[in-house]
Amino acid sequence: MRKEGLSPDSFTFPFLLKACARLLDSKLGIKLHGLVVKAGCESDAFVNTSLVSLYGKCGFIDNAFKVFDDIPEKNVAAWTAIISGYTGVGKCREAIDMFRRLLDMGLRPDSFSLVRVLAACTRIGDLRSGEWIDDYITKIGMVRNVFVATSLVDFYVKCGNMERACSVFDGMLEKDIVSWSSMIQGYASNGLPKEALDLFFKMLNEKSGIEPDGNTFVGLLCACTHAGLVDEGRQYFNSMERVFTLTPEIEHYGCMVDLLGRAGFLDEAHQLVKSMPMEANAIVWGALLGGCRLHRDTQLVEDIYSASHKWDDAAKIRSIMSERGIKKVPGYSWIEVDGVVHEFLVGDTSHPLSEKIYAKLGELVKGLKAEGYVPTTDYVLFDIEEEEKEHFIGCHSEKLAIAFGLISTAPNDKIRVVKNLRVCGDCHEAIKHISRFTGREIIVRDNNRFHCFNDGSCSCKDYW
Ligand code: ZN
Ligand code: ZN
């Protein structure tokens, strides 16, 4: 079109920018932005909203905000684009703040902005903001929207409030497979396997024409693992292809290996790993090694190490990851005290109360030793893709957040911590002990599930 001497205008740009966003091509995006300015379209609301959305999707959130900030009359679409951008790059606080500002402007959010802001609340486990948004959604009747209601279900599931998740789910007039799967997975990950399986059969029996998908089976297999239902697990796994023409993905193999490994069927688990059509990843090997550790099968462990020699040391795994451009996400934990969110990194010393926090941590370590607890380093291999281990075993971000929680809340308060990565095996053991000798209920929501530590045990019953 340009060769023919025509230049794009404010009607063409939004489509071009959308196409570019789908390609995640930031370089082309910046070029197009230049053309926008050249064509004198930089004050057009549609063009700018597309630019915000494009920069947001490519992770160039500062550029996105700059364009957004310059839009004189921001409509809901523009606000949605910036909220999505912040949620997409994990700046969830900013996303929630933007949503508040949208409401302050007297605008009415649409389903997209609600879904995105709920995703932000879910990701950082911000119960308070999520509940407030729930009230708002209910008030304006948006709860009738299937996407919004499903996001709400997902939010409550991941915050461990199954009661509210259930009431939102039951109230839905229309449910799609995502709604059903969220609820099934929710029951499974909150340690309610029977409810998960019952709901699956209810879904099939409703004859609504909804067919299970891969996520539904992750929930089912996870439920079987929790309940130790090996035969049922095998049946569901086999039915994926035979009955529902679904191809098992790596996460389904991971669930099966976990189920078989925990139940002591180590050879079968090992065979399954060997028969997988794709290469096993750290999660699958981790599940198998976890089973070996549980059943003290050291011979198989050695077999696994020699058979999968490229996993033999952590450094190699790390180099594979960096070759593939997989960026390691730093571990963060959040804790809210009196309405203020405190954030901690691994080995963090930047908090104003840092000295007191480390003093408390020292006290906790003493308490742990007194209980005969020894830090476990054999988790190093399993969790290596998640978090740095060797230098920081004592001060993972969740331990820091808990130490801070202990010194800054009343003796009977529950301590609620949210972590962006999976909680490691060592921290999980340690927190169980800490909950006993401090007499505190400690709730940790990691990226995978919800752990409620009380008097020396965890609600996940070590299935996570
Ligand atoms: Zn840890
Ligand atoms: Zn747990």
XYZ file of C-alpha atoms and ligand atoms in Angstrom:
466
model
C 0.000 0.000 0.000
C 2.841 2.324 0.861
C 4.608 1.462 -2.408
C 1.508 2.648 -4.185
C 2.066 6.000 -2.522
C -0.639 5.719 0.094
C 0.144 6.256 3.751
C -1.805 4.609 6.562
C -4.265 6.780 8.462
C -6.054 6.651 11.786
C -8.327 3.902 10.447
C -5.466 1.730 9.193
C -3.118 2.051 12.157
C -5.209 0.265 14.791
C -5.292 -2.865 12.588
C -1.592 -2.677 11.797
C -0.760 -2.224 15.464
C -3.025 -5.108 16.446
C -1.344 -7.380 13.898
C 2.021 -6.292 15.216
C 0.934 -6.988 18.812
C -0.076 -10.503 17.834
C 3.408 -11.033 16.407
C 4.929 -9.561 19.586
C 7.276 -7.674 17.264
C 8.415 -4.711 19.326
C 10.908 -3.503 16.707
C 8.220 -3.256 14.061
C 5.989 -1.653 16.680
C 8.471 1.124 17.322
C 8.750 1.705 13.557
C 4.981 1.888 13.280
C 4.888 4.332 16.178
C 7.242 6.518 14.136
C 4.861 6.341 11.184
C 1.946 7.243 13.457
C 3.728 10.444 14.453
C 4.737 11.149 10.850
C 1.151 10.727 9.680
C -0.031 13.133 12.378
C -2.177 10.470 14.038
C -0.608 10.714 17.484
C -3.635 12.338 19.047
C -6.129 9.766 17.819
C -7.635 7.813 20.713
C -8.020 4.521 18.809
C -4.485 4.625 17.468
C -3.080 5.423 20.888
C -5.043 2.699 22.611
C -3.665 0.203 20.085
C -0.175 1.510 20.789
C -0.644 1.118 24.558
C -1.848 -2.407 24.026
C 1.017 -3.235 21.657
C 3.717 -1.914 23.999
C 2.065 -3.639 26.932
C 1.974 -7.005 25.171
C 5.622 -6.680 24.172
C 6.555 -5.933 27.788
C 7.570 -2.328 27.062
C 5.405 -1.093 29.887
C 7.127 2.279 30.298
C 6.468 3.120 26.641
C 2.895 1.935 27.082
C 2.376 4.222 30.059
C 3.932 7.186 28.275
C 1.521 6.871 25.358
C -1.371 6.242 27.735
C -0.538 9.229 29.900
C -0.601 11.522 26.858
C -4.113 10.497 25.811
C -6.230 13.545 26.718
C -9.603 11.823 27.034
C -9.032 8.258 28.133
C -11.886 5.880 27.452
C -12.436 2.437 28.990
C -10.535 0.726 26.162
C -7.438 2.815 26.910
C -7.666 2.035 30.645
C -8.165 -1.648 29.858
C -5.068 -1.626 27.649
C -2.883 -0.179 30.407
C -4.362 -2.463 33.097
C -3.691 -5.478 30.835
C -0.176 -4.230 30.194
C 0.656 -3.980 33.892
C -0.916 -7.348 34.679
C 0.944 -8.926 31.756
C 4.366 -7.865 33.022
C 3.524 -8.810 36.595
C 3.188 -5.233 37.907
C -0.013 -6.189 39.642
C -0.101 -3.358 42.186
C 0.044 -0.845 39.342
C -2.727 -2.688 37.499
C -4.987 -2.539 40.564
C -4.160 1.168 41.093
C -5.066 1.904 37.469
C -8.367 0.126 37.965
C -9.131 2.290 41.011
C -8.324 5.396 38.981
C -10.619 4.223 36.189
C -13.473 4.046 38.704
C -12.512 7.428 40.173
C -12.919 8.908 36.687
C -16.550 7.786 36.805
C -16.059 5.266 34.003
C -17.687 1.859 33.948
C -15.211 -0.979 33.392
C -16.001 -3.621 30.792
C -15.559 -7.374 31.113
C -11.982 -7.233 29.756
C -10.745 -4.777 32.359
C -12.467 -6.738 35.129
C -10.917 -10.014 33.992
C -7.467 -8.434 33.824
C -7.634 -6.677 37.184
C -8.885 -9.879 38.821
C -5.935 -11.702 37.258
C -3.687 -9.132 38.953
C -5.366 -9.701 42.341
C -5.088 -13.465 41.863
C -1.436 -13.344 40.991
C -0.405 -11.475 44.123
C -3.124 -12.999 46.293
C -4.579 -9.594 47.144
C -7.650 -10.825 48.967
C -8.798 -7.381 50.044
C -8.787 -5.792 46.562
C -10.295 -8.908 45.030
C -13.195 -8.908 47.501
C -13.780 -5.245 46.868
C -13.878 -5.885 43.103
C -16.217 -8.832 43.730
C -18.631 -6.477 45.543
C -18.442 -4.041 42.670
C -19.000 -6.752 40.037
C -21.999 -8.075 41.929
C -23.404 -4.561 42.338
C -23.274 -3.735 38.629
C -24.537 -7.183 37.594
C -21.352 -8.101 35.724
C -21.280 -11.401 37.588
C -23.657 -12.625 34.862
C -20.804 -12.402 32.384
C -19.264 -15.871 32.051
C -15.672 -14.613 31.688
C -15.904 -12.256 34.645
C -17.565 -14.867 36.859
C -14.972 -17.476 35.881
C -12.157 -15.061 36.754
C -13.837 -14.510 40.093
C -14.036 -18.264 40.684
C -10.361 -18.584 39.777
C -9.482 -15.740 42.156
C -11.260 -17.340 45.136
C -9.941 -20.809 44.293
C -6.359 -19.555 44.297
C -6.885 -17.592 47.492
C -8.256 -20.741 49.123
C -11.777 -19.400 49.696
C -13.621 -22.411 48.258
C -16.884 -21.398 49.880
C -17.125 -18.157 47.937
C -15.714 -19.775 44.776
C -18.481 -22.336 45.012
C -21.229 -19.769 45.517
C -20.072 -17.727 42.504
C -19.827 -20.916 40.434
C -23.258 -22.178 41.464
C -24.790 -18.801 40.677
C -23.485 -18.797 37.112
C -26.274 -19.054 34.561
C -23.869 -20.067 31.837
C -20.702 -22.075 32.400
C -18.014 -22.939 29.915
C -15.249 -25.508 30.134
C -12.907 -22.950 31.711
C -15.380 -22.379 34.554
C -15.775 -26.108 35.196
C -12.047 -26.772 34.984
C -11.205 -23.895 37.349
C -13.568 -25.297 39.929
C -12.364 -28.902 39.489
C -8.738 -27.831 39.775
C -9.673 -25.656 42.721
C -11.130 -28.550 44.677
C -8.121 -30.686 43.821
C -5.521 -28.115 44.802
C -7.349 -27.221 48.011
C -7.216 -30.822 49.165
C -10.837 -31.763 48.336
C -10.356 -34.641 45.858
C -13.809 -36.160 46.318
C -15.513 -32.878 45.456
C -13.282 -32.519 42.387
C -14.244 -35.937 41.035
C -17.941 -35.446 41.863
C -17.950 -32.175 39.969
C -16.348 -33.820 36.948
C -19.174 -36.373 36.767
C -21.734 -33.661 37.333
C -20.301 -31.835 34.335
C -20.540 -34.942 32.152
C -24.047 -35.717 33.382
C -25.418 -32.252 32.736
C -25.344 -33.049 29.025
C -24.619 -29.435 28.257
C -22.343 -30.562 25.470
C -19.274 -29.373 27.358
C -16.316 -31.689 26.795
C -13.384 -31.842 29.221
C -10.083 -30.355 28.077
C -6.468 -30.749 29.131
C -6.913 -28.529 32.197
C -9.847 -30.589 33.410
C -7.593 -33.642 33.411
C -4.829 -31.853 35.273
C -7.439 -31.236 37.979
C -8.672 -34.824 37.923
C -5.209 -36.374 38.071
C -4.209 -33.984 40.830
C -7.345 -35.032 42.765
C -6.414 -38.709 42.324
C -2.910 -37.970 43.608
C -4.342 -36.323 46.716
C -6.650 -39.219 47.419
C -4.095 -41.887 46.453
C -6.508 -43.238 43.810
C -3.997 -45.004 41.576
C -6.433 -47.172 39.566
C -8.776 -44.274 38.898
C -5.841 -42.077 37.924
C -4.662 -44.659 35.395
C -8.206 -44.899 34.000
C -8.620 -41.133 33.610
C -5.201 -40.832 32.045
C -5.978 -43.565 29.517
C -9.438 -42.171 28.820
C -7.949 -38.901 27.625
C -7.025 -40.374 24.264
C -9.471 -43.246 24.090
C -12.638 -41.465 25.107
C -12.025 -37.767 24.706
C -9.456 -37.710 21.870
C -7.143 -35.494 23.893
C -3.385 -35.943 23.618
C -1.733 -36.025 27.054
C 0.677 -33.122 27.476
C 3.779 -32.995 29.619
C 1.825 -31.782 32.664
C -0.419 -34.847 32.500
C 2.625 -37.100 32.451
C 3.983 -35.090 35.369
C 0.762 -35.687 37.351
C 0.789 -39.419 36.558
C 4.450 -39.816 37.531
C 3.682 -37.988 40.769
C 0.636 -40.185 41.464
C 2.493 -43.436 40.737
C 5.673 -42.330 42.493
C 3.944 -41.310 45.705
C 1.983 -44.561 45.771
C 5.227 -46.522 45.445
C 4.772 -47.724 41.850
C 8.246 -46.486 41.039
C 9.021 -48.852 38.158
C 5.750 -48.033 36.447
C 6.463 -44.336 36.942
C 9.943 -44.770 35.514
C 8.563 -46.700 32.515
C 6.053 -43.929 31.896
C 8.826 -41.330 31.850
C 10.780 -43.445 29.385
C 7.734 -43.885 27.144
C 6.845 -40.201 27.003
C 6.701 -38.854 23.446
C 8.364 -35.634 24.601
C 11.511 -35.029 26.622
C 10.999 -35.066 30.383
C 11.468 -31.709 32.080
C 12.638 -30.877 35.598
C 9.098 -31.190 36.958
C 8.695 -34.758 35.676
C 12.139 -35.829 36.938
C 11.426 -34.037 40.194
C 8.187 -35.979 40.641
C 9.980 -39.266 40.004
C 12.837 -38.417 42.354
C 10.306 -37.297 44.943
C 8.729 -40.749 44.783
C 12.163 -42.354 45.159
C 12.908 -40.233 48.186
C 9.562 -41.057 49.767
C 10.086 -44.791 49.284
C 13.846 -44.653 49.876
C 14.760 -46.210 46.547
C 18.345 -45.036 46.162
C 19.141 -47.469 43.372
C 16.550 -46.023 41.033
C 17.776 -42.534 41.875
C 21.234 -43.501 40.652
C 19.694 -45.068 37.543
C 17.825 -41.895 36.834
C 20.907 -39.767 37.262
C 22.973 -41.915 34.902
C 20.146 -42.303 32.367
C 19.454 -38.615 32.315
C 23.041 -37.512 32.563
C 22.330 -34.072 31.300
C 20.422 -33.423 34.506
C 23.360 -34.545 36.598
C 24.277 -31.172 37.884
C 22.478 -27.974 38.463
C 24.969 -25.888 36.517
C 24.228 -27.810 33.350
C 20.525 -27.357 33.735
C 21.083 -23.697 34.212
C 23.175 -23.416 31.085
C 20.499 -25.242 29.079
C 17.989 -22.752 30.379
C 20.071 -19.764 29.452
C 20.790 -21.223 26.006
C 17.096 -21.426 25.390
C 16.670 -17.907 26.613
C 14.599 -18.966 29.594
C 14.978 -16.222 32.117
C 15.004 -17.226 35.691
C 12.336 -15.424 37.626
C 13.567 -14.069 40.942
C 11.647 -15.299 43.972
C 9.447 -12.683 45.614
C 7.162 -12.849 48.606
C 4.595 -10.323 49.728
C 2.952 -9.779 53.051
C 0.294 -7.242 53.872
C 0.407 -5.657 57.315
C -2.119 -2.944 58.211
C -2.973 -2.308 54.589
C 0.655 -1.883 53.513
C 2.242 -4.471 51.251
C 5.838 -5.405 52.041
C 7.853 -7.148 49.396
C 10.871 -9.392 49.944
C 13.454 -10.818 47.575
C 15.746 -13.786 48.263
C 18.374 -12.637 50.761
C 16.790 -9.194 50.865
C 18.301 -6.633 53.234
C 16.529 -3.555 51.902
C 13.615 -3.472 54.347
C 13.855 -0.681 56.967
C 13.392 -3.305 59.702
C 15.907 -5.634 58.085
C 18.055 -5.995 61.216
C 15.100 -7.010 63.347
C 13.874 -9.367 60.637
C 17.206 -11.190 60.498
C 17.360 -11.301 64.288
C 13.944 -12.970 64.266
C 15.094 -15.325 61.517
C 18.097 -16.277 63.668
C 15.715 -17.018 66.531
C 13.585 -19.186 64.237
C 16.633 -21.112 63.043
C 17.521 -21.797 66.689
C 13.971 -22.956 67.306
C 14.172 -25.244 64.293
C 17.455 -26.723 65.469
C 15.989 -27.313 68.909
C 13.257 -29.352 67.226
C 15.936 -31.450 65.580
C 15.223 -29.988 62.177
C 18.062 -30.081 59.648
C 17.865 -28.058 56.435
C 17.388 -30.383 53.488
C 19.591 -29.805 50.511
C 18.319 -32.707 48.417
C 15.618 -30.419 47.085
C 18.295 -28.525 45.208
C 17.947 -30.561 42.050
C 14.171 -30.600 41.973
C 13.615 -26.925 42.398
C 16.595 -25.621 40.542
C 14.591 -24.063 37.758
C 12.586 -22.203 40.314
C 15.008 -20.579 42.631
C 18.612 -20.144 43.617
C 19.421 -22.505 46.411
C 22.890 -22.944 47.640
C 23.674 -19.505 49.021
C 20.251 -18.641 50.228
C 18.720 -21.741 51.711
C 18.241 -19.933 55.003
C 16.710 -16.753 53.669
C 14.254 -17.514 50.913
C 11.845 -14.661 50.507
C 8.941 -16.435 52.231
C 11.018 -16.997 55.370
C 11.868 -13.288 55.452
C 8.225 -12.339 54.971
C 7.181 -14.709 57.764
C 9.870 -13.370 60.112
C 8.604 -9.867 59.383
C 5.015 -11.000 59.923
C 5.936 -12.453 63.311
C 7.470 -9.211 64.578
C 4.874 -6.860 63.141
C 1.517 -8.484 63.908
C -0.389 -9.311 67.089
C 0.373 -12.708 68.699
C -2.863 -14.327 67.500
C -2.961 -12.875 64.006
C -2.785 -15.164 61.027
C 0.221 -14.558 58.815
C -0.609 -14.428 55.126
C 2.240 -14.562 52.630
C 2.096 -14.735 48.862
C 4.976 -16.029 46.768
C 5.421 -15.781 43.006
C 7.207 -19.151 42.748
C 6.560 -22.579 44.155
C 7.522 -22.850 47.809
C 10.597 -25.077 48.085
C 10.685 -28.327 50.039
C 13.008 -26.943 52.676
C 10.899 -23.868 53.396
C 7.783 -26.035 53.443
C 9.271 -28.286 56.158
C 10.622 -25.341 58.092
C 7.311 -23.434 58.040
C 5.485 -26.482 59.369
C 7.800 -26.463 62.413
C 7.606 -22.683 62.753
C 3.806 -22.847 62.856
C 4.050 -25.257 65.774
C 6.575 -23.586 68.007
C 5.273 -20.059 67.421
C 1.644 -21.181 67.740
C 0.769 -19.130 64.648
C -1.364 -20.024 61.672
C 0.713 -19.271 58.589
C -0.877 -19.145 55.151
C 1.372 -19.212 52.110
C -0.026 -18.937 48.634
C 2.578 -19.927 46.071
C 2.200 -19.886 42.288
C 0.800 -23.359 42.400
C -1.460 -23.636 45.382
C -2.462 -22.592 48.839
C -0.718 -23.826 51.998
C -2.262 -23.404 55.389
C 0.298 -24.252 58.084
C -1.083 -24.957 61.500
C 0.442 -26.687 64.516
C 3.169 -28.456 62.582
C 1.275 -29.594 59.510
C 0.138 -28.166 56.204
C -3.278 -28.299 54.564
C -1.710 -29.593 51.336
C -0.643 -32.712 53.265
C 2.670 -32.424 51.407
C 0.981 -32.862 48.010
C 2.087 -29.916 46.018
Zn 12.656 -22.081 50.147
Zn 1.807 -27.271 51.931
